[in-house]
């Protein structure tokens, strides 16, 4: 079937999905019922979902939950789309008791309008059906009674459209000249704004004038409008970097010739694309998932990659490995589930929920690494017959990287129920890796100044975080100290820099008794 418009309401989209394997008789009956319902729709009235379902299917739902409603204008468009999609599967004969179907091109010729105008009329309730033409080819057509109903409601619009004429060369030149005059008076006006003003002055369509000006911009050497065009991924990445360096959102938007809202939507899209590129193992949270994540053990004393030295490996205790691993798997599953249902144009709350879960996941993962880190270091020291901290930097980081890779692989591949086997599995795999690399004792190696193992981990761990863009880097921490105390506290709570679980924007807004927008402003350069 050719590409069709998307549904505004969920109820008709779901009803169409349920009819996918229904017999033709059911398709025909509900298609006619939808057309009868369309005659009774008032544009500004709200129609509950259960009423729509009853009128089309004759089935009355007895759901205890509150039903959502659809405004008449949107419902009319969806009903036209619903009827057209059902007719595609039926391949109707053009000769019906209601009359002979008139092809769309013939309707356009009779009314004296363009095919594009008829396409727009469908949004106002012009019903069209796919009928079987010559050689079985489907043709989009209208039945006479549907045309009469539409003319009765929107006859004036068709008359105006039929009286429209093509712009002459002189008229096009006059409109372009007038656009230049308006831009001279108001240099900051956009192409769309000028098109709207010219449409009001000339009586021409807004879209027609916008297309005229757009074509003129692509042909002349000195364009009237300084528009950037659609934001590319490179532009959005540049905007994010600028915002993190403290450049105001308004200034960034002005640089690209966009509104702050347009820039914000573009950033949301690229944030979603980044999340979609992360392979997340999906596991069902189950009934105990929320209870585990609410436990204080999973929400406090969490290390952060940006300030790992403040935590210290010696403060970590290994008795809670299983709980940390369960919480880790639950958060990954919840993030994967959030991505599965996230629309192409997500809201701030939807993105923030997934990003917060992933930050929390990294901190739990790091705590698991820290509980094994020193033990893994002792295994290497026993093999080398000397302290790793006293080795040259290149060799020291090499052995630390081997340890970290083995630890991360075992954590990611282990079941929480086998948490007791985690350390023995790491020891076995690490010894096997050292054997594979041919690591032999080096007791006579010259010693240098000792280095803290946690400092090495802080250097190496960033390369093992699948979503480093979600975590503030150590170089940005001084910016937090320079912020007002109350705002700095918000930033630390949002990213878990205070040792607690990261907070969503909505939870911060609730605790501060303010709005999410106000929290975003206070976070400043740490929002993106």
XYZ file of C-alpha atoms in Angstrom:
528
model
C 0.000 0.000 0.000
C 1.304 3.501 -0.781
C 2.490 5.631 2.101
C -0.387 7.021 4.172
C -0.763 9.560 6.950
C -0.112 8.467 10.518
C -2.912 8.316 13.072
C -3.379 11.063 15.621
C -5.336 8.862 18.033
C -4.234 5.494 19.347
C -7.740 4.008 19.360
C -8.147 3.801 15.562
C -4.561 2.666 15.053
C -5.111 -0.181 17.515
C -8.482 -1.049 15.972
C -6.886 -1.274 12.515
C -4.188 -3.564 13.899
C -6.845 -5.886 15.373
C -8.576 -6.080 11.986
C -5.422 -7.252 10.197
C -6.593 -10.875 9.982
C -10.342 -10.243 10.073
C -12.482 -11.407 7.113
C -13.443 -9.023 4.300
C -17.013 -8.884 5.558
C -15.836 -7.412 8.860
C -13.584 -4.937 7.037
C -16.487 -3.802 4.866
C -18.924 -3.472 7.767
C -16.579 -1.442 9.952
C -15.456 0.716 7.016
C -19.075 1.717 6.370
C -19.664 2.293 10.102
C -16.637 4.605 10.233
C -18.015 6.610 7.299
C -21.378 6.949 9.028
C -19.635 8.123 12.183
C -17.727 10.715 10.148
C -21.023 12.388 9.166
C -21.848 13.022 12.846
C -18.488 14.445 13.927
C -18.417 18.056 15.155
C -14.965 19.671 14.808
C -14.633 21.141 18.328
C -16.254 18.361 20.317
C -14.433 15.662 22.291
C -15.221 12.021 21.585
C -14.254 9.287 24.096
C -12.378 6.235 22.850
C -15.082 3.812 23.984
C -17.711 5.790 22.035
C -15.583 5.570 18.861
C -15.100 1.829 19.293
C -18.822 1.278 19.896
C -19.880 3.251 16.810
C -17.506 1.289 14.570
C -17.660 -2.210 16.061
C -20.976 -2.165 18.017
C -18.939 -3.446 20.964
C -19.331 -1.634 24.271
C -16.346 -1.794 26.612
C -16.821 -1.881 30.370
C -13.374 -0.742 31.380
C -13.116 0.730 34.884
C -10.286 3.056 33.927
C -10.905 6.505 32.527
C -11.197 6.672 28.739
C -9.216 9.215 26.759
C -10.907 11.499 24.255
C -10.170 12.722 20.741
C -11.119 16.157 19.416
C -13.427 16.157 16.393
C -10.945 17.680 13.912
C -8.316 15.036 14.636
C -10.910 12.263 14.673
C -12.178 13.276 11.205
C -8.682 12.975 9.742
C -8.138 9.619 11.421
C -11.488 8.246 10.208
C -10.663 9.200 6.615
C -7.299 7.455 6.994
C -8.969 4.425 8.634
C -11.487 4.074 5.778
C -8.838 4.459 3.097
C -6.570 1.792 4.645
C -9.414 -0.706 5.005
C -10.474 -0.163 1.391
C -6.989 -1.112 0.197
C -7.418 -4.651 1.521
C -10.909 -4.977 0.033
C -10.098 -3.907 -3.549
C -13.656 -2.633 -4.046
C -15.461 -2.782 -7.353
C -15.965 0.771 -8.685
C -19.668 0.096 -9.342
C -21.456 0.095 -5.993
C -25.124 0.599 -5.004
C -24.140 4.080 -3.773
C -22.899 5.018 -7.253
C -19.892 4.690 -9.497
C -16.560 5.736 -7.997
C -14.927 8.775 -9.572
C -11.103 8.639 -9.857
C -9.197 11.312 -8.016
C -7.834 12.929 -11.196
C -11.354 13.194 -12.592
C -12.600 14.840 -9.381
C -9.793 17.379 -9.630
C -10.738 18.130 -13.253
C -14.444 18.565 -12.414
C -13.797 20.868 -9.495
C -11.061 22.797 -11.253
C -8.495 22.226 -8.532
C -5.140 20.487 -8.343
C -4.529 16.969 -7.129
C -2.592 18.408 -4.203
C -5.653 20.414 -3.127
C -7.701 17.211 -3.032
C -5.009 15.597 -0.901
C -5.375 18.449 1.586
C -9.171 18.071 1.540
C -8.828 14.634 3.095
C -7.742 16.323 6.319
C -11.151 18.048 6.380
C -13.149 14.857 5.860
C -13.121 14.064 2.128
C -13.559 10.278 2.087
C -11.643 8.325 -0.537
C -11.579 4.599 -1.286
C -9.198 2.366 -3.154
C -11.172 0.679 -5.964
C -10.158 -1.940 -8.490
C -9.342 -0.457 -11.884
C -8.137 -1.936 -15.130
C -5.904 -5.002 -14.869
C -6.615 -5.148 -11.149
C -4.706 -1.933 -10.414
C -6.022 -0.027 -7.399
C -7.120 3.573 -8.020
C -7.857 6.165 -5.318
C -11.418 7.360 -5.984
C -14.423 9.084 -4.412
C -18.047 7.943 -4.430
C -20.690 10.515 -5.454
C -22.410 10.688 -2.045
C -19.066 11.357 -0.313
C -18.368 14.190 -2.770
C -21.801 15.708 -2.143
C -21.357 15.607 1.624
C -17.993 17.306 1.403
C -19.279 20.022 -0.946
C -22.160 20.656 1.460
C -19.711 21.378 4.260
C -16.729 22.888 2.418
C -18.122 24.148 -0.866
C -16.741 27.659 -0.335
C -13.235 26.304 0.016
C -13.493 24.432 -3.296
C -14.815 27.572 -5.008
C -11.873 29.609 -3.712
C -9.414 26.929 -4.750
C -10.899 26.682 -8.232
C -10.638 30.446 -8.701
C -6.931 30.438 -7.878
C -4.616 31.034 -10.812
C -0.940 30.461 -11.303
C 1.345 33.332 -10.426
C 2.500 35.299 -13.418
C 6.140 36.190 -13.841
C 5.347 39.798 -12.945
C 3.505 38.759 -9.764
C 6.371 36.518 -8.662
C 8.868 39.337 -9.220
C 6.635 41.738 -7.287
C 6.367 39.357 -4.333
C 10.141 38.828 -4.236
C 10.709 42.583 -4.380
C 8.201 43.121 -1.577
C 9.933 40.420 0.480
C 13.202 42.347 0.110
C 11.488 45.522 1.386
C 10.115 43.691 4.424
C 13.517 42.189 5.214
C 15.088 45.664 5.029
C 12.585 46.947 7.597
C 12.859 43.835 9.792
C 16.280 42.195 9.213
C 15.683 39.501 11.850
C 12.512 38.136 10.249
C 12.653 34.567 8.999
C 11.583 33.353 5.587
C 8.478 31.826 7.118
C 7.502 35.102 8.826
C 7.876 37.092 5.606
C 5.847 34.458 3.739
C 3.003 34.809 6.220
C 2.974 38.609 5.846
C 3.005 38.414 2.045
C 0.198 35.849 2.105
C -1.959 38.223 4.158
C -1.192 41.118 1.811
C -1.611 39.306 -1.522
C -4.284 36.740 -0.751
C -2.012 33.966 -1.993
C -1.358 30.834 -0.019
C 1.293 30.903 2.665
C 2.892 27.711 1.376
C 2.927 28.958 -2.228
C 4.807 32.102 -1.258
C 7.168 30.204 1.014
C 8.082 27.879 -1.866
C 8.558 30.859 -4.178
C 10.953 32.552 -1.769
C 12.774 29.289 -1.102
C 13.362 28.762 -4.848
C 14.568 32.336 -5.183
C 17.020 31.870 -2.304
C 18.610 28.887 -4.038
C 19.079 30.780 -7.309
C 20.392 34.207 -6.335
C 23.958 34.983 -5.281
C 22.885 37.344 -2.477
C 20.096 35.614 -0.487
C 17.604 37.749 1.371
C 17.559 35.506 4.446
C 20.490 34.348 6.510
C 19.088 30.962 7.393
C 21.241 28.035 8.367
C 18.941 25.317 7.049
C 18.251 22.051 8.872
C 20.607 21.304 11.745
C 23.065 18.550 10.913
C 24.479 16.111 13.453
C 27.746 18.009 13.356
C 25.933 21.244 14.233
C 24.153 19.641 17.180
C 27.392 18.149 18.504
C 28.967 21.596 18.274
C 25.988 23.075 20.140
C 26.325 20.498 22.928
C 30.052 21.188 23.315
C 29.423 24.936 23.381
C 26.720 24.569 26.027
C 29.003 22.460 28.210
C 31.601 25.220 27.958
C 29.083 27.669 29.378
C 27.749 29.344 26.206
C 24.122 30.410 26.657
C 21.465 28.431 24.796
C 20.048 31.602 23.230
C 23.445 32.548 21.816
C 23.936 29.057 20.352
C 20.455 29.138 18.795
C 21.136 32.579 17.274
C 24.390 31.289 15.796
C 22.487 28.650 13.830
C 19.524 30.908 13.041
C 17.148 28.754 15.072
C 14.876 29.273 18.025
C 15.961 27.834 21.402
C 13.020 25.412 21.225
C 14.127 24.121 17.798
C 17.675 23.662 19.081
C 16.375 21.865 22.159
C 14.323 19.440 20.035
C 17.345 18.727 17.837
C 19.464 17.960 20.908
C 16.773 15.590 22.201
C 16.804 13.724 18.877
C 20.561 13.228 18.883
C 20.511 12.193 22.545
C 17.975 9.524 21.630
C 20.119 8.399 18.700
C 23.123 8.021 20.992
C 21.107 5.861 23.380
C 19.722 3.735 20.541
C 23.290 2.917 19.442
C 24.104 1.355 22.846
C 23.564 -2.429 22.991
C 21.505 -2.980 26.148
C 20.661 -6.512 27.362
C 16.934 -6.638 28.066
C 15.701 -8.395 31.192
C 12.271 -8.083 32.752
C 12.428 -6.151 36.065
C 9.849 -8.511 37.584
C 7.829 -7.797 40.708
C 10.831 -7.405 43.022
C 12.734 -5.024 40.764
C 11.490 -1.757 42.230
C 11.898 -3.053 45.783
C 15.572 -3.907 45.191
C 16.307 -0.519 43.651
C 14.710 1.234 46.630
C 17.028 -0.429 49.128
C 19.502 1.905 50.773
C 22.336 -0.488 49.932
C 21.814 0.141 46.190
C 21.369 3.905 46.543
C 24.193 5.020 48.846
C 28.007 4.970 48.994
C 28.259 4.702 45.226
C 31.623 5.606 43.622
C 31.728 7.895 40.609
C 34.296 7.624 37.767
C 34.933 11.376 37.863
C 36.015 11.433 41.523
C 37.137 7.898 42.201
C 40.069 8.954 44.352
C 37.659 10.316 46.943
C 36.073 6.874 47.350
C 38.977 4.509 47.809
C 38.975 0.791 47.188
C 39.608 -0.026 50.846
C 36.178 1.347 51.812
C 34.403 -1.216 49.634
C 33.089 -4.423 51.229
C 32.596 -7.597 49.159
C 29.600 -9.070 50.990
C 26.943 -7.413 48.844
C 28.099 -8.573 45.405
C 24.835 -10.353 44.606
C 22.631 -7.355 45.456
C 24.747 -5.013 43.382
C 24.672 -7.399 40.425
C 20.885 -7.784 40.682
C 20.421 -4.012 40.760
C 22.820 -3.666 37.807
C 20.833 -6.110 35.663
C 17.515 -4.521 36.660
C 18.663 -1.031 35.699
C 19.987 -2.250 32.350
C 16.674 -3.986 31.679
C 14.664 -0.935 32.655
C 16.765 1.282 30.397
C 16.364 -1.179 27.497
C 12.612 -1.268 28.052
C 12.499 2.538 28.085
C 14.338 2.657 24.773
C 11.989 0.060 23.270
C 8.903 2.221 23.830
C 10.569 5.603 23.288
C 9.146 7.502 20.269
C 11.296 9.038 17.556
C 10.662 12.502 19.034
C 11.037 11.798 22.764
C 10.182 14.056 25.653
C 12.710 15.309 28.184
C 11.255 13.011 30.857
C 11.547 9.880 28.678
C 15.185 10.549 27.794
C 16.101 11.605 31.310
C 14.692 8.398 32.848
C 16.836 6.171 30.597
C 19.974 8.304 30.961
C 19.631 8.355 34.755
C 19.313 4.564 34.890
C 22.466 4.208 32.793
C 24.423 6.577 35.068
C 23.281 4.558 38.056
C 24.316 1.360 36.255
C 27.857 2.705 35.739
C 28.223 3.542 39.420
C 27.045 0.090 40.544
C 29.358 -1.502 37.985
C 32.281 0.559 39.274
C 31.549 -0.503 42.852
C 31.677 -4.130 41.759
C 34.997 -3.487 40.029
C 36.413 -1.843 43.151
C 35.490 -4.813 45.319
C 37.653 -7.062 43.106
C 40.315 -4.562 42.043
C 42.841 -5.076 44.841
C 42.503 -8.859 44.748
C 43.167 -8.869 41.006
C 46.218 -6.670 41.616
C 47.629 -9.171 44.104
C 47.273 -11.979 41.543
C 49.415 -10.014 39.073
C 51.968 -9.141 41.756
C 52.295 -12.836 42.678
C 52.929 -13.614 39.023
C 55.473 -10.770 38.564
C 57.142 -11.167 41.973
C 57.062 -7.394 42.525
C 54.526 -4.624 43.336
C 52.659 -3.324 40.304
C 52.675 0.221 41.724
C 56.489 0.336 41.528
C 56.664 -0.540 37.834
C 57.212 1.966 34.986
C 54.050 3.703 33.859
C 53.611 1.861 30.532
C 54.025 -1.588 32.078
C 51.917 -0.703 35.101
C 48.982 0.508 32.996
C 49.279 -2.555 30.749
C 48.805 -4.952 33.659
C 46.070 -2.793 35.156
C 44.250 -2.793 31.792
C 44.477 -6.597 31.616
C 42.961 -6.839 35.106
C 40.191 -4.379 34.320
C 39.249 -6.119 31.080
C 38.961 -9.487 32.812
C 36.955 -8.053 35.716
C 34.502 -6.201 33.452
C 33.986 -9.237 31.210
C 33.251 -11.482 34.193
C 30.823 -8.984 35.747
C 28.944 -8.517 32.475
C 28.762 -12.254 31.789
C 27.895 -13.500 35.291
C 24.495 -14.277 36.730
C 23.670 -12.520 40.035
C 22.884 -15.904 41.602
C 26.519 -16.920 40.954
C 27.954 -13.873 42.716
C 29.905 -16.108 45.117
C 31.772 -17.497 42.107
C 32.700 -14.096 40.732
C 36.079 -13.677 42.430
C 37.249 -17.274 41.735
C 36.144 -16.845 38.105
C 38.128 -13.602 37.817
C 41.211 -15.267 39.335
C 40.958 -18.216 36.943
C 40.430 -16.047 33.867
C 43.163 -13.591 34.833
C 45.735 -16.371 35.294
C 44.708 -17.818 31.923
C 45.139 -14.415 30.272
C 48.567 -13.924 31.838
C 49.584 -17.382 30.599
C 48.321 -16.570 27.113
C 50.385 -13.372 27.022
C 53.466 -15.166 28.315
C 53.843 -12.999 31.416
C 56.782 -14.257 33.456
C 58.220 -13.114 36.830
C 60.361 -9.959 36.697
C 61.887 -9.748 40.186
C 64.890 -7.637 39.138
C 62.847 -4.922 37.451
C 63.930 -1.452 38.556
C 61.469 0.217 40.914
C 60.165 3.754 40.549
C 57.967 5.996 42.663
C 54.869 4.157 43.927
C 51.489 4.951 42.347
C 48.031 4.440 43.825
C 46.057 1.616 42.187
C 42.862 3.682 42.338
C 44.494 6.465 40.307
C 45.287 3.935 37.586
C 41.716 2.673 37.669
C 40.387 6.210 37.284
C 42.573 6.617 34.197
C 41.522 3.324 32.600
C 37.882 2.946 33.579
C 36.504 5.617 31.247
C 37.260 3.456 28.202
C 35.005 0.719 29.639
C 31.940 2.939 30.106
C 29.581 2.365 27.119
C 27.989 5.799 27.608
C 30.788 8.199 28.710
C 28.874 11.188 27.329
C 26.356 10.781 30.171
C 28.987 11.163 32.915
C 30.753 14.459 33.737
C 34.510 14.238 33.229
C 36.954 15.098 36.046
C 38.050 18.269 34.231
C 34.528 19.679 34.621
C 34.354 19.248 38.390
C 35.926 22.682 39.152
C 33.008 24.261 37.269
C 30.636 22.788 39.847
C 32.583 24.361 42.707
C 32.296 27.743 40.979
C 28.486 27.531 40.874
C 26.190 28.848 43.641
C 26.037 26.331 46.484
C 22.389 25.370 45.954
C 22.887 24.835 42.212
C 26.113 22.893 42.777
C 24.185 20.572 45.091
C 21.637 19.973 42.321
C 24.375 19.030 39.850
C 25.952 16.607 42.318
C 22.596 14.986 43.054
C 21.721 14.712 39.366
C 24.958 12.896 38.455
C 25.501 10.994 41.720
C 28.631 12.988 42.608
C 27.478 13.086 46.228
C 27.747 9.301 46.556
C 24.028 8.682 46.112
C 22.049 7.306 43.215
C 21.654 9.811 40.324
C 18.378 11.750 40.360
C 15.985 12.417 37.496
C 14.910 15.944 36.684
C 11.386 15.231 37.903
C 12.611 13.963 41.295
C 14.829 17.043 41.673
C 11.874 19.279 40.793
C 9.676 17.502 43.338
C 12.253 17.816 46.121
C 12.840 21.507 45.340
C 9.085 22.160 44.915
C 9.606 23.718 41.509
C 9.276 22.786 37.830
C 11.491 20.679 35.588
C 12.145 23.744 33.420
C 13.419 25.663 36.438
C 15.727 22.766 37.338
C 17.091 22.716 33.773
C 17.925 26.414 34.018
C 19.688 25.955 37.345
C 21.775 23.053 36.035
C 23.145 25.415 33.388
C 25.987 23.953 31.353
C 25.501 20.561 33.056
C 22.056 20.068 31.514
C 23.394 18.572 28.259
